[in-house]
Structures are given as structure tokens and as C-alpha cells.
Amino acid sequence: MTALALCPEPDLVVFDEPTTALDVTTQIDVLAAIKEAIRDTGVAALYITHDLAVVAQVSDDIMVLKMGEMVEYGPVDQIINNPQEEYTKALVSVRSINHEEKTPTAPILSAKNITARYKGTKFNVLHDVSIDISPGQTLAVVGESGSGKSTLARVITGLLPPKGGSTDFAGRTLSPDQPSRTKEDLRELQMIYQMADVAMNPRQTVGTIIGRPLEFYFGLKGAEKRKRINELLDEIEMGDGFIDRYPAELSGGQKQRVCIARALAAKPKLIICDEVTSALDPLVADGILKLLLDLQKREDVAYLFITHDLATVRAIADSIAVMYQGKVVRYGPKSEVLSPPFDDYTDLLLSSVPEMKIGWLENVIATRKMESAGN
């Protein structure tokens, strides 16, 4: 896409969140390509992003916007190292969550020796994958795009029956395909999706969206259902003033909170969170992560948290499974997985997390052990 934009030899290229949905290893290569293209062609660039660590690698000047107004403007060194406004300072110091790692107990979910492939293909996407998740704890599954993270979630939810292996949940073995699962299986294992916009019906109000599982699983109706919806809105820190709003009337963070409330309405034992903060700006994402941790403490719900963001992993995980090319290459408590010595791929992932430091990009490209994900 960068090459395509440069073909007409423009005077200005606008880069609108070009790396937001990318894993950290791919992001490095794209950032390096963008920076090289700007340097070699002499084109001016406007780089739009919510990630200040990325901005620090490619920008000469930074403008910080909030609610349609300019908050601060200046050279990259001044904005990153000496911000003047409180909002800018908050952006620079984001991800301040301090989550104390919990000791694993008897698992609520065990996926054993999962091998899977998609219909019509000849190659396995997952190879003998095994994970455990304890009640009230968070397992973070990390890896680059195509490593098998979301495929594992599809197997666990029954959307993709595995070629081999089994999944035990809450003391029973789950049917491999979702249509064969019981209503209780469906209720106790919920999912929150990456894109809240497409996970909600735009023609339904917040009350209808959250109320659906209350009626489906528990038969709640009328005043009793509305009361429970209001309780859930309070739990996600929104309040009953949102019950009659439509998704188009909500911010990105509010939409994701509604999706969280819908999952909680079923009173699940495990929620699969698939990249639930990757499309959100850092401050909103922090709010969502803090909410999820608070809800975990109150409801004792377990999370399978799929992400490519190592900063998120450090903030919320109790244990970590690192996936690469459909295999789990590193697995265990967070303190062990994030401590050296590292295998080459885990070292590549950890070293590729952008730092709020000018010149970091050039340094990491020069020193990382694996030249590319394909090697």
C-alpha cells in the first residue's frame, strides 16, 4: 500500500493508522519501509496514529489532538521527553496497570494436543497445541499474525472442529462442534470480539443487545430483565442512561464495554477476549483492561486473552502461551516466560515492542536475532 501511494510521485502521503492492527514483528518491517520510503523520495508525510511509541520512530514533529482540538504541538523530542500538557503526559505514561501474577490452580479449561486445519485445505494450522486456564486467571496467547491464536479460539468455541485432540471444560469434555454443545456449554464459555462495530446489531439498542443473553439463558423478561441490564451497565461503569442508545451513539470504548456486559450477562466461567483492545487508543484500552481485571476479581471469571501486544500481556496475564507457526513454543507463568534465557522467537517478540525512545527502531533492526518471521 505504501508503494502504491508513492507511484504517482505525490508531494504528501497521509498514513492513517498503517500499523495499528499488525503484530509487533510485522510492524517493525512496515515502519522501517515507511521511514525508508519517506527518506528516499523526499515526500512529506502526515502519520496518524494513537501509538506515541510508533510516532517517536517516524516523526519529526508531533501534534496531539483531543476532542477535535490541538492539545500540544512540537518537535518529537520535546513531546516524548518533556510533554507540557496533562493529556500528553498521560499518553506518554500509559499502561500503568500493576497486576500481581496469581499461582495456577486446577484448570477450568484444558485443551489437549489440538491439531486443526480449515476445510478444503491440506495443511494443519495448529500442531499438537495444549494449554490450561485456571479459574479467575488470565492466560495470554501471543504471537504474530498467522501463528494460530484465533484458530485456537475457534476450536475451543466449537466453530472449528479439530482434526485431533480434545477440550475439557468445567469437568466435562466439550463436543468438538458448536451445534452439538449444550446450552450450558454455550452459556459458560463466552467471547468478546476485536471489532465491536461488527459484533453488535446497529439496529438494536444497548438494552436489547445486553438483554438477549438474559432472556435466552435465564428467561428474564420485563422489569426483571431491565433491572439486570442496569446492573450490568453499572458494572461496566456506564450507567442506565445508555440503555436506550444505539451503537452509532457510542464511542469505541463504550461499544467494547457493551460487548463485555453482553458476555457477562450469561454469567460465564471463561471469556475468550480476541484482540479486544487493539483498535482502541492507549488511554481507552487501559480503561478496558482495568475494567476486565476488576470484573475478574468480582466474578472470578477466567480469560483467554488473545493479543499481539506484549505491553497488554505484561499488564494483565497470569500465564502466557507464545505461539509460532501453529505451535506453542514457550509456555508457563508470566514471570518465567518473560524472563531470560529466551528462545529466538520469544526474544524477537519482546525486542519488537516499540519503546518511547527516539532511535529505537534503527537499534532494534540492527540487533534482533531473527531477520523475519519466515526464517
Tab-separated table of C-alpha atoms in Angstrom:
chain	number	residue	atom	x	y	z
A	1	MET	CA	0.000	0.000	0.000
A	2	THR	CA	2.913	2.323	0.694
A	3	ALA	CA	4.397	1.603	-2.736
A	4	LEU	CA	1.003	2.164	-4.346
A	5	ALA	CA	0.675	5.562	-2.674
A	6	LEU	CA	4.158	6.569	-3.846
A	7	CYS	CA	3.629	5.568	-7.500
A	8	PRO	CA	2.072	8.925	-8.583
A	9	GLU	CA	5.081	10.742	-7.027
A	10	PRO	CA	2.941	12.763	-4.603
A	11	ASP	CA	4.068	15.767	-2.564
A	12	LEU	CA	2.279	14.417	0.528
A	13	VAL	CA	1.288	10.936	1.729
A	14	VAL	CA	-1.229	10.505	4.574
A	15	PHE	CA	-0.576	7.337	6.609
A	16	ASP	CA	-3.774	6.585	8.565
A	17	GLU	CA	-3.028	4.029	11.310
A	18	PRO	CA	-0.984	1.832	8.912
A	19	THR	CA	0.365	-0.459	11.655
A	20	THR	CA	-2.459	-0.458	14.216
A	21	ALA	CA	-3.733	-3.999	13.518
A	22	LEU	CA	-0.302	-5.537	12.926
A	23	ASP	CA	1.706	-7.747	15.248
A	24	VAL	CA	4.905	-6.239	16.629
A	25	THR	CA	7.308	-8.154	14.372
A	26	THR	CA	5.458	-7.161	11.200
A	27	GLN	CA	5.049	-3.612	12.489
A	28	ILE	CA	8.821	-3.217	12.669
A	29	ASP	CA	9.236	-4.085	8.986
A	30	VAL	CA	6.384	-1.799	7.895
A	31	LEU	CA	7.704	1.132	9.948
A	32	ALA	CA	11.190	0.634	8.516
A	33	ALA	CA	9.762	0.540	4.968
A	34	ILE	CA	7.735	3.717	5.533
A	35	LYS	CA	10.681	5.572	7.027
A	36	GLU	CA	12.958	4.472	4.166
A	37	ALA	CA	10.364	5.497	1.550
A	38	ILE	CA	9.994	8.973	3.067
A	39	ARG	CA	13.753	9.405	3.208
A	40	ASP	CA	14.462	8.169	-0.326
A	41	THR	CA	11.645	10.022	-2.108
A	42	GLY	CA	11.691	13.242	-0.115
A	43	VAL	CA	7.890	13.134	0.179
A	44	ALA	CA	6.151	14.875	3.079
A	45	ALA	CA	4.168	12.581	5.362
A	46	LEU	CA	1.263	13.001	7.756
A	47	TYR	CA	1.269	9.978	10.052
A	48	ILE	CA	-1.948	9.421	12.019
A	49	THR	CA	-1.810	7.025	14.958
A	50	HIS	CA	-2.759	6.572	18.605
A	51	ASP	CA	0.594	4.979	19.475
A	52	LEU	CA	3.161	7.525	20.641
A	53	ALA	CA	5.922	4.909	20.709
A	54	VAL	CA	5.413	4.412	16.956
A	55	VAL	CA	5.265	8.168	16.365
A	56	ALA	CA	8.624	8.561	18.074
A	57	GLN	CA	10.242	6.347	15.410
A	58	VAL	CA	8.971	8.039	12.244
A	59	SER	CA	8.130	11.671	13.057
A	60	ASP	CA	9.946	14.994	13.128
A	61	ASP	CA	7.080	16.875	14.779
A	62	ILE	CA	4.013	15.725	16.732
A	63	MET	CA	0.567	17.256	17.109
A	64	VAL	CA	-1.557	15.839	19.942
A	65	LEU	CA	-5.325	16.085	19.414
A	66	LYS	CA	-8.178	15.595	21.874
A	67	MET	CA	-11.879	16.016	21.118
A	68	GLY	CA	-11.114	17.827	17.872
A	69	GLU	CA	-8.752	20.363	19.441
A	70	MET	CA	-4.966	20.638	19.406
A	71	VAL	CA	-3.587	19.938	22.869
A	72	GLU	CA	0.120	20.247	22.163
A	73	TYR	CA	2.460	20.653	19.181
A	74	GLY	CA	6.228	20.500	18.922
A	75	PRO	CA	9.357	18.560	17.930
A	76	VAL	CA	9.265	14.842	18.627
A	77	ASP	CA	11.969	15.094	21.331
A	78	GLN	CA	10.013	17.705	23.278
A	79	ILE	CA	6.680	15.855	23.081
A	80	ILE	CA	8.149	12.478	24.060
A	81	ASN	CA	10.681	13.567	26.676
A	82	ASN	CA	9.231	16.795	28.030
A	83	PRO	CA	5.447	16.995	27.439
A	84	GLN	CA	3.780	20.114	28.804
A	85	GLU	CA	0.078	19.230	28.891
A	86	GLU	CA	-1.574	16.710	31.238
A	87	TYR	CA	-3.240	14.800	28.402
A	88	THR	CA	0.102	14.371	26.603
A	89	LYS	CA	1.739	13.260	29.835
A	90	ALA	CA	-1.000	10.639	30.248
A	91	LEU	CA	-0.368	9.344	26.718
A	92	VAL	CA	3.374	9.109	27.341
A	93	SER	CA	2.948	7.240	30.634
A	94	VAL	CA	0.127	4.937	29.519
A	95	ARG	CA	-0.138	1.262	30.562
A	96	SER	CA	0.415	1.834	34.267
A	97	ILE	CA	-1.533	-1.280	35.347
A	98	ASN	CA	0.142	-3.282	38.089
A	99	HIS	CA	-1.298	-6.819	38.043
A	100	GLU	CA	0.096	-9.311	40.522
A	101	GLU	CA	0.563	-12.730	38.941
A	102	LYS	CA	-1.590	-15.479	40.513
A	103	THR	CA	-0.441	-19.060	41.095
A	104	PRO	CA	-2.161	-21.585	38.781
A	105	THR	CA	-4.758	-23.922	40.334
A	106	ALA	CA	-6.736	-26.868	38.921
A	107	PRO	CA	-7.760	-25.763	35.407
A	108	ILE	CA	-11.272	-24.760	34.378
A	109	LEU	CA	-10.265	-25.449	30.756
A	110	SER	CA	-7.720	-27.850	29.297
A	111	ALA	CA	-7.111	-28.037	25.565
A	112	LYS	CA	-5.107	-31.172	24.903
A	113	ASN	CA	-2.996	-31.942	21.832
A	114	ILE	CA	-5.121	-29.820	19.492
A	115	THR	CA	-4.385	-30.254	15.792
A	116	ALA	CA	-6.604	-28.354	13.339
A	117	ARG	CA	-6.933	-27.362	9.703
A	118	TYR	CA	-9.539	-25.441	7.724
A	119	LYS	CA	-11.975	-27.239	5.435
A	120	GLY	CA	-10.662	-27.675	1.917
A	121	THR	CA	-7.002	-27.193	2.886
A	122	LYS	CA	-4.223	-29.780	3.107
A	123	PHE	CA	-2.102	-28.208	5.829
A	124	ASN	CA	-2.577	-28.084	9.589
A	125	VAL	CA	-2.873	-24.638	11.172
A	126	LEU	CA	-2.426	-25.959	14.712
A	127	HIS	CA	0.086	-28.658	15.629
A	128	ASP	CA	-0.382	-30.561	18.908
A	129	VAL	CA	-1.309	-27.465	20.983
A	130	SER	CA	-2.015	-27.897	24.710
A	131	ILE	CA	-2.982	-25.163	27.211
A	132	ASP	CA	-4.606	-24.900	30.656
A	133	ILE	CA	-6.573	-21.992	32.142
A	134	SER	CA	-7.273	-21.727	35.872
A	135	PRO	CA	-10.474	-20.233	37.355
A	136	GLY	CA	-10.250	-16.479	37.909
A	137	GLN	CA	-6.978	-16.235	35.996
A	138	THR	CA	-5.795	-14.946	32.618
A	139	LEU	CA	-3.873	-16.910	30.009
A	140	ALA	CA	-2.453	-14.618	27.322
A	141	VAL	CA	-1.912	-16.269	23.935
A	142	VAL	CA	0.593	-14.203	21.974
A	143	GLY	CA	2.238	-14.435	18.591
A	144	GLU	CA	2.337	-12.789	15.195
A	145	SER	CA	-0.490	-12.827	12.653
A	146	GLY	CA	-0.932	-16.339	11.284
A	147	SER	CA	0.561	-18.056	14.331
A	148	GLY	CA	-2.725	-19.820	15.129
A	149	LYS	CA	-4.075	-17.721	18.027
A	150	SER	CA	-7.558	-17.105	16.653
A	151	THR	CA	-7.743	-20.625	15.198
A	152	LEU	CA	-7.199	-21.989	18.714
A	153	ALA	CA	-10.091	-19.816	19.936
A	154	ARG	CA	-12.301	-21.144	17.117
A	155	VAL	CA	-11.512	-24.724	18.147
A	156	ILE	CA	-12.275	-24.031	21.821
A	157	THR	CA	-15.604	-22.368	20.962
A	158	GLY	CA	-16.575	-25.203	18.614
A	159	LEU	CA	-16.572	-23.063	15.466
A	160	LEU	CA	-13.778	-25.220	14.001
A	161	PRO	CA	-13.845	-28.924	14.955
A	162	PRO	CA	-10.247	-30.108	15.476
A	163	LYS	CA	-8.556	-32.821	13.440
A	164	GLY	CA	-7.134	-34.203	16.667
A	165	GLY	CA	-7.181	-33.542	20.407
A	166	SER	CA	-9.914	-32.618	22.879
A	167	THR	CA	-11.102	-29.776	25.124
A	168	ASP	CA	-12.181	-30.330	28.740
A	169	PHE	CA	-14.174	-27.530	30.346
A	170	ALA	CA	-15.653	-27.278	33.844
A	171	GLY	CA	-15.268	-31.006	34.441
A	172	ARG	CA	-16.663	-32.235	31.121
A	173	THR	CA	-15.368	-32.883	27.621
A	174	LEU	CA	-16.818	-30.419	25.118
A	175	SER	CA	-18.310	-31.599	21.849
A	176	PRO	CA	-15.895	-30.609	19.054
A	177	ASP	CA	-18.584	-28.726	17.074
A	178	GLN	CA	-20.726	-25.912	18.463
A	179	PRO	CA	-24.168	-27.118	17.250
A	180	SER	CA	-23.721	-30.276	19.345
A	181	ARG	CA	-22.919	-28.395	22.545
A	182	THR	CA	-25.444	-27.919	25.315
A	183	LYS	CA	-26.981	-24.593	26.255
A	184	GLU	CA	-24.920	-24.689	29.443
A	185	ASP	CA	-21.725	-25.167	27.427
A	186	LEU	CA	-22.581	-22.105	25.356
A	187	ARG	CA	-23.502	-20.031	28.409
A	188	GLU	CA	-20.383	-20.751	30.417
A	189	LEU	CA	-17.943	-20.051	27.566
A	190	GLN	CA	-18.392	-16.573	26.076
A	191	MET	CA	-16.367	-14.490	23.624
A	192	ILE	CA	-15.599	-10.780	23.155
A	193	TYR	CA	-14.544	-9.860	19.631
A	194	GLN	CA	-11.898	-7.478	18.338
A	195	MET	CA	-14.206	-5.214	16.326
A	196	ALA	CA	-17.130	-4.116	18.482
A	197	ASP	CA	-18.705	-2.353	15.483
A	198	VAL	CA	-19.386	-5.626	13.680
A	199	ALA	CA	-20.147	-7.602	16.859
A	200	MET	CA	-23.329	-5.605	17.553
A	201	ASN	CA	-26.504	-5.139	15.525
A	202	PRO	CA	-26.622	-1.400	14.678
A	203	ARG	CA	-30.443	-1.510	14.724
A	204	GLN	CA	-30.620	-2.746	18.310
A	205	THR	CA	-30.337	-0.605	21.422
A	206	VAL	CA	-27.787	-1.257	24.146
A	207	GLY	CA	-30.578	-2.665	26.303
A	208	THR	CA	-31.630	-5.135	23.611
A	209	ILE	CA	-28.038	-6.240	22.976
A	210	ILE	CA	-27.270	-6.888	26.649
A	211	GLY	CA	-30.734	-8.259	27.345
A	212	ARG	CA	-30.600	-11.009	24.715
A	213	PRO	CA	-28.471	-13.469	26.755
A	214	LEU	CA	-30.530	-12.666	29.880
A	215	GLU	CA	-33.679	-13.797	28.090
A	216	PHE	CA	-32.047	-16.671	26.184
A	217	TYR	CA	-30.215	-18.288	29.102
A	218	PHE	CA	-32.283	-17.255	32.133
A	219	GLY	CA	-35.714	-16.421	30.756
A	220	LEU	CA	-35.695	-12.902	32.207
A	221	LYS	CA	-38.325	-10.500	30.869
A	222	GLY	CA	-39.876	-7.118	31.577
A	223	ALA	CA	-38.877	-5.209	34.696
A	224	GLU	CA	-36.654	-8.035	35.976
A	225	LYS	CA	-34.631	-8.042	32.760
A	226	ARG	CA	-34.347	-4.247	32.693
A	227	LYS	CA	-33.137	-4.227	36.299
A	228	ARG	CA	-30.376	-6.735	35.474
A	229	ILE	CA	-29.385	-4.735	32.361
A	230	ASN	CA	-28.987	-1.637	34.520
A	231	GLU	CA	-26.865	-3.616	36.988
A	232	LEU	CA	-24.599	-4.760	34.159
A	233	LEU	CA	-24.316	-1.194	32.833
A	234	ASP	CA	-23.227	-0.118	36.298
A	235	GLU	CA	-20.660	-2.935	36.357
A	236	ILE	CA	-19.086	-1.666	33.136
A	237	GLU	CA	-19.157	1.898	34.515
A	238	MET	CA	-21.650	3.309	32.004
A	239	GLY	CA	-24.968	3.572	33.879
A	240	ASP	CA	-28.627	3.233	32.890
A	241	GLY	CA	-28.527	6.407	30.770
A	242	PHE	CA	-27.142	4.282	27.922
A	243	ILE	CA	-29.847	1.607	27.877
A	244	ASP	CA	-31.817	3.158	25.004
A	245	ARG	CA	-28.857	4.274	22.901
A	246	TYR	CA	-27.803	2.674	19.628
A	247	PRO	CA	-24.215	1.566	18.814
A	248	ALA	CA	-23.739	4.569	16.494
A	249	GLU	CA	-24.226	6.835	19.522
A	250	LEU	CA	-21.328	5.242	21.439
A	251	SER	CA	-17.561	5.759	21.401
A	252	GLY	CA	-15.221	2.876	20.562
A	253	GLY	CA	-14.502	2.225	24.224
A	254	GLN	CA	-18.197	2.315	25.134
A	255	LYS	CA	-19.014	-0.187	22.386
A	256	GLN	CA	-16.408	-2.585	23.718
A	257	ARG	CA	-17.793	-2.161	27.244
A	258	VAL	CA	-21.251	-3.114	25.970
A	259	CYS	CA	-19.755	-6.253	24.400
A	260	ILE	CA	-18.160	-7.062	27.763
A	261	ALA	CA	-21.518	-6.579	29.507
A	262	ARG	CA	-23.217	-8.866	26.977
A	263	ALA	CA	-20.660	-11.595	27.722
A	264	LEU	CA	-21.040	-11.107	31.487
A	265	ALA	CA	-24.833	-11.312	31.208
A	266	ALA	CA	-24.503	-15.061	30.614
A	267	LYS	CA	-22.570	-15.487	33.906
A	268	PRO	CA	-19.733	-17.358	32.143
A	269	LYS	CA	-16.852	-19.205	33.730
A	270	LEU	CA	-14.488	-18.332	30.849
A	271	ILE	CA	-14.408	-15.439	28.402
A	272	ILE	CA	-12.251	-15.516	25.276
A	273	CYS	CA	-11.015	-11.978	24.553
A	274	ASP	CA	-9.823	-11.756	20.948
A	275	GLU	CA	-7.676	-8.622	20.465
A	276	VAL	CA	-10.284	-6.588	22.376
A	277	THR	CA	-8.074	-3.504	22.798
A	278	SER	CA	-6.056	-3.476	19.554
A	279	ALA	CA	-8.366	-0.992	17.796
A	280	LEU	CA	-8.579	1.390	20.772
A	281	ASP	CA	-6.378	4.330	21.688
A	282	PRO	CA	-4.000	3.681	24.617
A	283	LEU	CA	-5.962	5.538	27.315
A	284	VAL	CA	-9.264	3.877	26.369
A	285	ALA	CA	-7.522	0.496	26.109
A	286	ASP	CA	-6.119	0.959	29.618
A	287	GLY	CA	-9.631	1.626	30.889
A	288	ILE	CA	-10.917	-1.567	29.276
A	289	LEU	CA	-8.071	-3.651	30.739
A	290	LYS	CA	-8.641	-2.237	34.227
A	291	LEU	CA	-12.351	-2.971	33.878
A	292	LEU	CA	-11.659	-6.572	32.847
A	293	LEU	CA	-9.335	-7.074	35.831
A	294	ASP	CA	-11.886	-5.571	38.245
A	295	LEU	CA	-14.633	-7.791	36.831
A	296	GLN	CA	-12.367	-10.819	37.133
A	297	LYS	CA	-11.892	-10.143	40.838
A	298	ARG	CA	-15.640	-9.718	41.419
A	299	GLU	CA	-16.935	-12.525	39.188
A	300	ASP	CA	-13.989	-14.984	39.386
A	301	VAL	CA	-14.170	-15.353	35.605
A	302	ALA	CA	-11.206	-16.735	33.655
A	303	TYR	CA	-9.880	-15.074	30.485
A	304	LEU	CA	-8.204	-16.477	27.415
A	305	PHE	CA	-6.680	-13.232	26.141
A	306	ILE	CA	-5.527	-13.319	22.520
A	307	THR	CA	-3.206	-10.449	21.666
A	308	HIS	CA	-0.046	-9.419	19.838
A	309	ASP	CA	0.573	-6.573	22.300
A	310	LEU	CA	3.273	-7.516	24.811
A	311	ALA	CA	2.528	-4.414	26.902
A	312	THR	CA	-1.009	-5.735	27.382
A	313	VAL	CA	0.358	-9.160	28.299
A	314	ARG	CA	2.593	-7.685	30.983
A	315	ALA	CA	-0.361	-5.728	32.362
A	316	ILE	CA	-2.969	-8.478	32.761
A	317	ALA	CA	-1.594	-12.011	32.298
A	318	ASP	CA	-1.012	-14.685	34.920
A	319	SER	CA	0.378	-17.171	32.394
A	320	ILE	CA	1.471	-16.923	28.770
A	321	ALA	CA	1.498	-19.203	25.727
A	322	VAL	CA	3.746	-17.980	22.901
A	323	MET	CA	2.639	-19.340	19.519
A	324	TYR	CA	4.665	-19.535	16.323
A	325	GLN	CA	3.604	-21.250	13.094
A	326	GLY	CA	0.797	-23.150	14.819
A	327	LYS	CA	2.855	-24.431	17.746
A	328	VAL	CA	3.295	-23.354	21.358
A	329	VAL	CA	6.997	-22.521	21.587
A	330	ARG	CA	7.051	-21.126	25.122
A	331	TYR	CA	4.525	-21.639	27.913
A	332	GLY	CA	4.228	-21.040	31.634
A	333	PRO	CA	3.701	-18.418	34.350
A	334	LYS	CA	4.223	-14.834	33.172
A	335	SER	CA	7.287	-14.350	35.384
A	336	GLU	CA	9.002	-17.352	33.769
A	337	VAL	CA	8.018	-16.716	30.153
A	338	LEU	CA	9.181	-13.089	30.304
A	339	SER	CA	12.490	-13.966	31.985
A	340	PRO	CA	15.667	-14.990	30.097
A	341	PRO	CA	17.066	-17.094	28.613
A	342	PHE	CA	14.712	-16.764	25.618
A	343	ASP	CA	14.293	-18.835	22.504
A	344	ASP	CA	14.914	-16.795	19.343
A	345	TYR	CA	11.248	-16.182	18.554
A	346	THR	CA	10.266	-15.023	22.049
A	347	ASP	CA	13.343	-12.798	22.065
A	348	LEU	CA	12.211	-11.349	18.714
A	349	LEU	CA	8.708	-10.650	20.072
A	350	LEU	CA	9.961	-8.971	23.229
A	351	SER	CA	12.563	-6.891	21.425
A	352	SER	CA	9.987	-5.728	18.864
A	353	VAL	CA	7.693	-3.972	21.343
A	354	PRO	CA	8.034	-0.251	20.464
A	355	GLU	CA	9.626	1.879	23.148
A	356	MET	CA	9.035	5.575	23.722
A	357	LYS	CA	12.609	6.278	22.702
A	358	ILE	CA	13.939	8.170	19.689
A	359	GLY	CA	16.208	5.951	17.568
A	360	TRP	CA	14.770	2.731	18.989
A	361	LEU	CA	13.642	1.464	15.561
A	362	GLU	CA	17.106	1.650	13.991
A	363	ASN	CA	18.661	-0.041	17.008
A	364	VAL	CA	16.213	-2.963	17.138
A	365	ILE	CA	16.545	-3.644	13.388
A	366	ALA	CA	20.313	-3.809	13.780
A	367	THR	CA	20.243	-6.167	16.785
A	368	ARG	CA	17.276	-8.532	16.542
A	369	LYS	CA	18.166	-12.203	16.207
A	370	MET	CA	15.608	-13.405	13.648
A	371	GLU	CA	15.638	-11.414	10.428
A	372	SER	CA	11.980	-12.131	9.652
A	373	ALA	CA	9.091	-14.214	10.866
A	374	GLY	CA	9.502	-16.569	7.927
A	375	ASN	CA	13.042	-17.619	8.894
